Tab-separated table of C-alpha atoms in Angstrom:
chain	number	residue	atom	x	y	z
A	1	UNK	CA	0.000	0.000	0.000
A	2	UNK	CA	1.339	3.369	0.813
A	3	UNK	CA	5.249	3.463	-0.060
A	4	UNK	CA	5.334	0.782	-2.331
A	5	UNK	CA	6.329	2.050	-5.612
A	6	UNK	CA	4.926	1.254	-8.173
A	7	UNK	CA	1.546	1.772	-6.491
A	8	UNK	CA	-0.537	-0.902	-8.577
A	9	UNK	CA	-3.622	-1.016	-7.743
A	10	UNK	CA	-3.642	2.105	-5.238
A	11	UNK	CA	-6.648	4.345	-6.491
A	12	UNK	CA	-7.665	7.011	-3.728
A	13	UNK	CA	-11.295	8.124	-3.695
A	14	UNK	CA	-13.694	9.568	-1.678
A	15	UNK	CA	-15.928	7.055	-0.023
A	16	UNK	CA	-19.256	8.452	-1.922
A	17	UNK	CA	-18.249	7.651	-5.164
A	18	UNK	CA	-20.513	4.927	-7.000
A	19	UNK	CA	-19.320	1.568	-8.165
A	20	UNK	CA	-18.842	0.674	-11.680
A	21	UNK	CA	-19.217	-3.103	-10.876
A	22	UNK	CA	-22.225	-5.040	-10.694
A	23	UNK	CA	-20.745	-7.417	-8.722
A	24	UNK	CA	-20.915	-6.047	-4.866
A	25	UNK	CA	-17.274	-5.979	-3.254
A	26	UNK	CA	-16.668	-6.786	0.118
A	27	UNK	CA	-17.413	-3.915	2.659
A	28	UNK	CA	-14.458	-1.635	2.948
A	29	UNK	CA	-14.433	-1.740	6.755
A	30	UNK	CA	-13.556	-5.815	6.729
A	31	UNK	CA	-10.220	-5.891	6.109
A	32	UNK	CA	-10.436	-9.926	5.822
A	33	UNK	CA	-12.837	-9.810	3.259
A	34	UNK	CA	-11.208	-7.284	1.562
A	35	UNK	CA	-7.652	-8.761	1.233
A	36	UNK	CA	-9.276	-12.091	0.837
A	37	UNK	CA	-10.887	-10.543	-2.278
A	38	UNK	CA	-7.358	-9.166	-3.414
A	39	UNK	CA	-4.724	-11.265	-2.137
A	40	UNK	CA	-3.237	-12.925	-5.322
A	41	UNK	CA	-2.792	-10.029	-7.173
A	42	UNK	CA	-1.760	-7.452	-4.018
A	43	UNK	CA	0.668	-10.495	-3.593
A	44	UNK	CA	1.984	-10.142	-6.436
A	45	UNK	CA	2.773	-6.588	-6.509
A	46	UNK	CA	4.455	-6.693	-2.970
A	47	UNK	CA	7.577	-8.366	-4.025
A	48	UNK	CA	10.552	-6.287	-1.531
A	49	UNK	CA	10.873	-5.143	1.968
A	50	UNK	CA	10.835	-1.646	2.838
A	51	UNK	CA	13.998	0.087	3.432
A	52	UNK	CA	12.623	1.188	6.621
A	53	UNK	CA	11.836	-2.058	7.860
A	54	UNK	CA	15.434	-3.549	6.449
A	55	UNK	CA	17.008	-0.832	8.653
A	56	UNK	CA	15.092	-1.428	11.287
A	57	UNK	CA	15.597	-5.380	11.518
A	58	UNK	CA	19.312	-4.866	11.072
A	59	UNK	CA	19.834	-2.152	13.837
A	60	UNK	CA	17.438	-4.154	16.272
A	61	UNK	CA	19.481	-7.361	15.606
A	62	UNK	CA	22.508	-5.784	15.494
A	63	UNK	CA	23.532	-8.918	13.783
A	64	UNK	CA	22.798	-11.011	16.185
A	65	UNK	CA	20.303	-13.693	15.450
A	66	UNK	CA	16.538	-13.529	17.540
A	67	UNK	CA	14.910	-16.482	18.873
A	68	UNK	CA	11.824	-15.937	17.868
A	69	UNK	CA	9.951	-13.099	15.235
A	70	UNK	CA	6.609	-11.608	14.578
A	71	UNK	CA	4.753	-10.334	11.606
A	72	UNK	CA	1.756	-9.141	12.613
A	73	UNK	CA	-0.505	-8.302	9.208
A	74	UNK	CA	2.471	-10.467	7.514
A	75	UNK	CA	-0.038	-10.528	4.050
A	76	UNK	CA	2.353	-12.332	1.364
A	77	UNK	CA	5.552	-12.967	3.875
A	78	UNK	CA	7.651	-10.583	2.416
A	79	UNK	CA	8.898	-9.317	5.957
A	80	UNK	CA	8.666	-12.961	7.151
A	81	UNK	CA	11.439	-13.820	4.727
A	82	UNK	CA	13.582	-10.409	6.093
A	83	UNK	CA	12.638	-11.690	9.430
A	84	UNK	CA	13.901	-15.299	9.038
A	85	UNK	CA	17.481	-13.572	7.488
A	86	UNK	CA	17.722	-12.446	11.592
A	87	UNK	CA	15.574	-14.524	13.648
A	88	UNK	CA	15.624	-18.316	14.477
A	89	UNK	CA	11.516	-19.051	14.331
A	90	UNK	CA	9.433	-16.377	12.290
A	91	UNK	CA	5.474	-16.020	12.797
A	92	UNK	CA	3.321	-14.802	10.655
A	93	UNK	CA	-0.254	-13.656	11.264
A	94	UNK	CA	-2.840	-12.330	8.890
A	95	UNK	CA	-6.620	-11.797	8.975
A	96	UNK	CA	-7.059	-12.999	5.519
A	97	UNK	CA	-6.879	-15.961	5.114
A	98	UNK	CA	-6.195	-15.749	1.011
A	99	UNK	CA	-3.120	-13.886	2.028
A	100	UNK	CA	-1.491	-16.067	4.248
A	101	UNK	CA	-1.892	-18.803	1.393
A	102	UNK	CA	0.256	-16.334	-0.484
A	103	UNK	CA	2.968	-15.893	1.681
A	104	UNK	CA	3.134	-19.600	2.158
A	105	UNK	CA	3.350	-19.862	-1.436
A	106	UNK	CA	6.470	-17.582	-1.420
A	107	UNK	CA	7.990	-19.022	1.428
A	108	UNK	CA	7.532	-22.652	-0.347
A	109	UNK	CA	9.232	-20.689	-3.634
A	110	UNK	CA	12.153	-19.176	-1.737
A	111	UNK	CA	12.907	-21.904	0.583
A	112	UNK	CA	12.089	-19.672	3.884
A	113	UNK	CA	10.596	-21.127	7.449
A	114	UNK	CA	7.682	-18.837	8.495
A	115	UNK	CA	4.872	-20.457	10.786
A	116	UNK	CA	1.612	-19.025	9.577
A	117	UNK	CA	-1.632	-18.049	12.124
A	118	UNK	CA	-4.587	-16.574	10.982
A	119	UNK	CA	-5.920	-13.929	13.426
A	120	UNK	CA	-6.735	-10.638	14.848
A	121	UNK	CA	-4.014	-8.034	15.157
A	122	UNK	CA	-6.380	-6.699	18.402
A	123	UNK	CA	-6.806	-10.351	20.455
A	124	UNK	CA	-3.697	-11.985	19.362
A	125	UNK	CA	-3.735	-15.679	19.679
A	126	UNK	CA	0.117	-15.694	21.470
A	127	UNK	CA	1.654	-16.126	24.530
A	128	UNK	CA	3.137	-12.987	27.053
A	129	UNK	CA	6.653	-11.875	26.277
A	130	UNK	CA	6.880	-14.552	23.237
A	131	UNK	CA	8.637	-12.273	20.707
A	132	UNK	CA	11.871	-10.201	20.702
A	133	UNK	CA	11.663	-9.040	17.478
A	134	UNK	CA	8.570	-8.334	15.540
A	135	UNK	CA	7.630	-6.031	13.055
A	136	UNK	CA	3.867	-4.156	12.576
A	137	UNK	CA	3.733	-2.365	9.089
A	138	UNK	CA	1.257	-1.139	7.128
A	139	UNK	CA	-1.805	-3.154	9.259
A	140	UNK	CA	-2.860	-0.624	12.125
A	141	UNK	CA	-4.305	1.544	9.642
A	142	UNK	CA	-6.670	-1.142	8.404
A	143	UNK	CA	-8.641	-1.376	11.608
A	144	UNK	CA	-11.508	0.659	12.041
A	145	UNK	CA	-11.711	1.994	15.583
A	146	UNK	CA	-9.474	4.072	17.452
A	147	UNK	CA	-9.891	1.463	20.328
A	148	UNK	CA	-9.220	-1.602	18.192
A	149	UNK	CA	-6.122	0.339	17.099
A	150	UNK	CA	-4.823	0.912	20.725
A	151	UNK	CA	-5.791	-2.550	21.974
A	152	UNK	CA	-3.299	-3.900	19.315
A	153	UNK	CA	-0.535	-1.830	20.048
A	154	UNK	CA	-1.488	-3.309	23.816
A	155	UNK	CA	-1.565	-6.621	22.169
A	156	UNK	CA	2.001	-5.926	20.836
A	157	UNK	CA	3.063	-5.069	23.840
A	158	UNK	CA	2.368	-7.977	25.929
A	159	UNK	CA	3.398	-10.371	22.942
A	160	UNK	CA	7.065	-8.551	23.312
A	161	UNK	CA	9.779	-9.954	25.657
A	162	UNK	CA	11.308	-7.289	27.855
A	163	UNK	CA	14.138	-5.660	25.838
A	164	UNK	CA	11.966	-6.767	22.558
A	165	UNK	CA	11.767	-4.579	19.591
A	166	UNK	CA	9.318	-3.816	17.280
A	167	UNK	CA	8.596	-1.369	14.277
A	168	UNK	CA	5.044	-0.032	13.750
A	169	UNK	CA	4.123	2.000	10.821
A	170	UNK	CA	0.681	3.586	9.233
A	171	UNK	CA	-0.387	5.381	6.354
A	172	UNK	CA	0.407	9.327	7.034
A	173	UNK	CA	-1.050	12.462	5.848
A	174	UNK	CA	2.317	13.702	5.378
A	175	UNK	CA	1.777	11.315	2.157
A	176	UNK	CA	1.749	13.348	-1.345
A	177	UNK	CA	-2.049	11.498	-1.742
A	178	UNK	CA	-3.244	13.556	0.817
A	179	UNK	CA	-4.058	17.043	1.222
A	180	UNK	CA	-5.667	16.976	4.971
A	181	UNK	CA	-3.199	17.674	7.944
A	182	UNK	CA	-5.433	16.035	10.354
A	183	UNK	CA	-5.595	12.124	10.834
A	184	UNK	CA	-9.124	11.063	8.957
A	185	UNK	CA	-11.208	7.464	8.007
A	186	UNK	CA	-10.847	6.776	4.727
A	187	UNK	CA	-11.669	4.269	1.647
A	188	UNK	CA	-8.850	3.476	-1.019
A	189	UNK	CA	-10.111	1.161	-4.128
A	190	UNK	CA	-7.718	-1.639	-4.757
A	191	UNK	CA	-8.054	-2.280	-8.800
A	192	UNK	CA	-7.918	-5.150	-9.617
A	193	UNK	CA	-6.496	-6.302	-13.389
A	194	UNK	CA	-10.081	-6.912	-15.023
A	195	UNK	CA	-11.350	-3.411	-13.584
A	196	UNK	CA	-13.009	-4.169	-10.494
A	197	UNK	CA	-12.629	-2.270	-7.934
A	198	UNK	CA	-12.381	-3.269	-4.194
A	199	UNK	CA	-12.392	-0.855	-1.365
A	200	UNK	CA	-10.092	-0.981	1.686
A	201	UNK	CA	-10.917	1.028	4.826
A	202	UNK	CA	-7.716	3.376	6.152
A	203	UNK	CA	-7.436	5.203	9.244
A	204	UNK	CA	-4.920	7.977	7.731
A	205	UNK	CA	-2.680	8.967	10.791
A	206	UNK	CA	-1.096	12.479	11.265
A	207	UNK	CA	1.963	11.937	13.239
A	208	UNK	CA	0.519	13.858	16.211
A	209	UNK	CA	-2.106	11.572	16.684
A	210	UNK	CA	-0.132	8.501	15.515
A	211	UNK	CA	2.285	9.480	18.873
A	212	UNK	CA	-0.994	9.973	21.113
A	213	UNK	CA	-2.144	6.448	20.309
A	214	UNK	CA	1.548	5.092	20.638
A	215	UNK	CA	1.620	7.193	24.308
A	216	UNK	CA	-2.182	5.547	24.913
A	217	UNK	CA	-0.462	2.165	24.637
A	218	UNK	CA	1.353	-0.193	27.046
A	219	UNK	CA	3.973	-0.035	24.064
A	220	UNK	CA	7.888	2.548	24.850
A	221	UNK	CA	8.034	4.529	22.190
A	222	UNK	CA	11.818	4.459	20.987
A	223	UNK	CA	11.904	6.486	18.151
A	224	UNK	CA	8.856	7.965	16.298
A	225	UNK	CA	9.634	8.953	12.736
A	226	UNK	CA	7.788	9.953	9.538
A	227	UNK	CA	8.712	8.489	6.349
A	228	UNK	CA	7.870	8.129	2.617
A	229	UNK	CA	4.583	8.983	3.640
A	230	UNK	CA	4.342	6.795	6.686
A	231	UNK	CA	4.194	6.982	10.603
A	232	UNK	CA	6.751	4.890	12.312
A	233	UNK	CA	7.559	4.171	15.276
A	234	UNK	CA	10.429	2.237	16.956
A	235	UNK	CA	9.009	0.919	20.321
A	236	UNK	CA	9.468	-2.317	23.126
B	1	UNK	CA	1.573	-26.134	11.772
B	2	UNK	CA	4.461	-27.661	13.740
B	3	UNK	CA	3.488	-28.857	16.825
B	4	UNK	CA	6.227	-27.001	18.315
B	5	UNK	CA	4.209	-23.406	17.501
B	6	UNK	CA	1.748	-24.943	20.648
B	7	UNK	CA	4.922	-23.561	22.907
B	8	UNK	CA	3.949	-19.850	22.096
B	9	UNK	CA	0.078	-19.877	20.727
B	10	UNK	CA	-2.866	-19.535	23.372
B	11	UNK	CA	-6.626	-18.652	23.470
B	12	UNK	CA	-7.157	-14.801	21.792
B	13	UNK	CA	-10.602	-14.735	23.933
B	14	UNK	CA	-8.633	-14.932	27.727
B	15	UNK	CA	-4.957	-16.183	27.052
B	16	UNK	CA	-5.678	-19.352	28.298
B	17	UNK	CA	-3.795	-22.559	27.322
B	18	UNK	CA	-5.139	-24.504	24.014
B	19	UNK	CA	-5.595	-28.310	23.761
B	20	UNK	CA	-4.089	-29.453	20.769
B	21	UNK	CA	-6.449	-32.683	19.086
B	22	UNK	CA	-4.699	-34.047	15.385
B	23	UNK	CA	-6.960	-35.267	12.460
B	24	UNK	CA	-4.132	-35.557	10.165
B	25	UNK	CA	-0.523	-34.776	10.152
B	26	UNK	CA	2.736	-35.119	7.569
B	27	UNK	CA	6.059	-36.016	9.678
B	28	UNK	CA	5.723	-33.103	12.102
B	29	UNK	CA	2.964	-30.697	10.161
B	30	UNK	CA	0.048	-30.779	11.518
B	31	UNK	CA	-2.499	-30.465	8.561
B	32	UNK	CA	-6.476	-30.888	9.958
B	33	UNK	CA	-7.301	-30.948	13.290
B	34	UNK	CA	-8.289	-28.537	16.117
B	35	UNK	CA	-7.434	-26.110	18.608
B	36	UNK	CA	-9.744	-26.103	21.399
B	37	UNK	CA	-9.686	-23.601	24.700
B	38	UNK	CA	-9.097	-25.253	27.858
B	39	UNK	CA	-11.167	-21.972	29.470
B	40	UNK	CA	-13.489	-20.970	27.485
B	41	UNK	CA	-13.915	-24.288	25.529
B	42	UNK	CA	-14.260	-22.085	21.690
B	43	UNK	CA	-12.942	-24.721	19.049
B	44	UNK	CA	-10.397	-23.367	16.733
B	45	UNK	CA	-9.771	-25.045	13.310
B	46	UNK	CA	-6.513	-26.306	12.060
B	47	UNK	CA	-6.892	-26.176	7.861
B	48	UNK	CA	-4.636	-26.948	5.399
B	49	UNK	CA	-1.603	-26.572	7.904
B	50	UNK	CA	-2.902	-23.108	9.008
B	51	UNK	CA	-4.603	-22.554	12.679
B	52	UNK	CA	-7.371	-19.971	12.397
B	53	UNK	CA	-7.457	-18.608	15.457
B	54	UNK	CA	-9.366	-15.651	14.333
B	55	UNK	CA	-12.172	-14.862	17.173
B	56	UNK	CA	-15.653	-16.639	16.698
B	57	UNK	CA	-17.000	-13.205	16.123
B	58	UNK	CA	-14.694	-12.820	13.010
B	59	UNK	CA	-15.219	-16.271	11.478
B	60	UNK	CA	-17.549	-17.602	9.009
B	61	UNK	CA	-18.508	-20.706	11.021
């Protein structure tokens, strides 16, 4: 989504805008449906790790391998397979289901070990202090409510051994897509190659708010950052 | 799933420990079988290798 050039598929619009399908797409505001709908082709124009994320893994590792690694709203396993370069055990959790079958086909392709849950980034099916290393990018924005959002950063928090690291990140108006300054709901059409058009719920954070949600958390904000368009945040 | 991934999984309802019960397995993947909450009893799937521990009020079933 946000970052990833080329942005296939990304089509911003205004959530009043009428369909041009006869074919009813999944509501916008569930994010399983929605990715379920998508996930071969949103696969397979998510082929590289961000920079950010790279960074991030290597300077949290410090080249030192972690036990045991999370991707929470892993989709195709893309930062599974950066995770399992630094990490003995990687985890990978998705709500859709369709997307976790892609990242299982990529991590059959390229020879990578990722165990793969399907779940709820805001009840997380894992144990306390189970992860020392874990990585939360481009998902947060997909829930709908601001408490959903904050009881999965909680989630995150309790999942994460003490010492633990973990990157968040979110769509932010500081993106060129946007013109508002202040964090707003949103629906973005995913367009699919035969012209249909699916709509994914955002929560567009402005980096105030993204840091009042990180502070509302049992999460430690390390290092809060914006880049190419996104929130991040560097927290145990 | 490997059986091993029981060491770090647990109910998403309360945290509670899961019972693992196998329907089918290859070597030490476990393919179809179930997860099921030793607390609040909720039965979790295992499909196709992948435990859907989404919560009931997310899931089709």
């Amino acid at each position: 989504m946000d970052g990833d050039p080329p942005r296939a598929g990304d089509s911003p619009r205004t959530s009043g805008d009428s369909r041009t399908s006869d074919d009813a797409p999944p509501p916008s505001d569930d994010p399983r449906a929605t990715y379920d709908a998508i996930a071969e082709h949103f696969a397979s124009t998510r082929e590289y790790p961000w920079p950010e994320v790279k960074s991030f893994v290597a300077d949290a590792t410090d080249d030192e391998q972690a036990t045991r690694a999370l991707d929470l709203g892993c989709a195709n396993g893309r930062h599974c397979e950066l995770l399992s370069e630094h990490a003995a055990s990687v985890v990978g959790l998705d709500v859709s289901r369709e997307l976790l079958r892609e990242a299982r086909k990529r991590a059959t392709e390229r020879d990578f070990d990722v165990s793969l849950v399907h779940g709820d980034a805001a009840r997380l099916p894992f144990c306390d202090e189970t992860f020392d290393l874990a990585v939360y990018v481009a998902t947060l924005h997909h829930l709908t409510s601001r408490e959903a959002r904050v009881d999965s950063l909680d989630e995150l928090a309790r999942v994460l051994r003490p010492g633990g690291r973990a990157l968040v990140s979110a769509w932010s108006t500081e993106h060129s897509t946007f013109d508002e300054t202040e964090g707003f709901d949103t629906t973005v059409d995913w367009t699919l190659p035969g012209g249909e058009r699916v709509p994914r719920f955002y929560h567009i954070y402005d980096p105030a708010e993204f840091r009042v949600d990180l502070d509302s958390s049992e999460l430690t904000p390390v290092d809060v950052f914006v880049s190419s368009g996104n929130c991040y945040a560097v927290v145990e | 799933m490997k059986e091993s991934l029981m060491d770090i999984l647990c109910d998403p309802l309360d945290k509670s420990d899961l019972e693992l019960e196998v329907d089918e397995r290859d070597d030490d993947e476990i393919l179809e079988g179930r997860l099921i909450g030793t607390e609040t009893g909720e039965v979790y799937p295992i499909e196709d290798g992948i435990p859907n521990l989404l919560p009931p009020d997310m899931r089709d079933d």
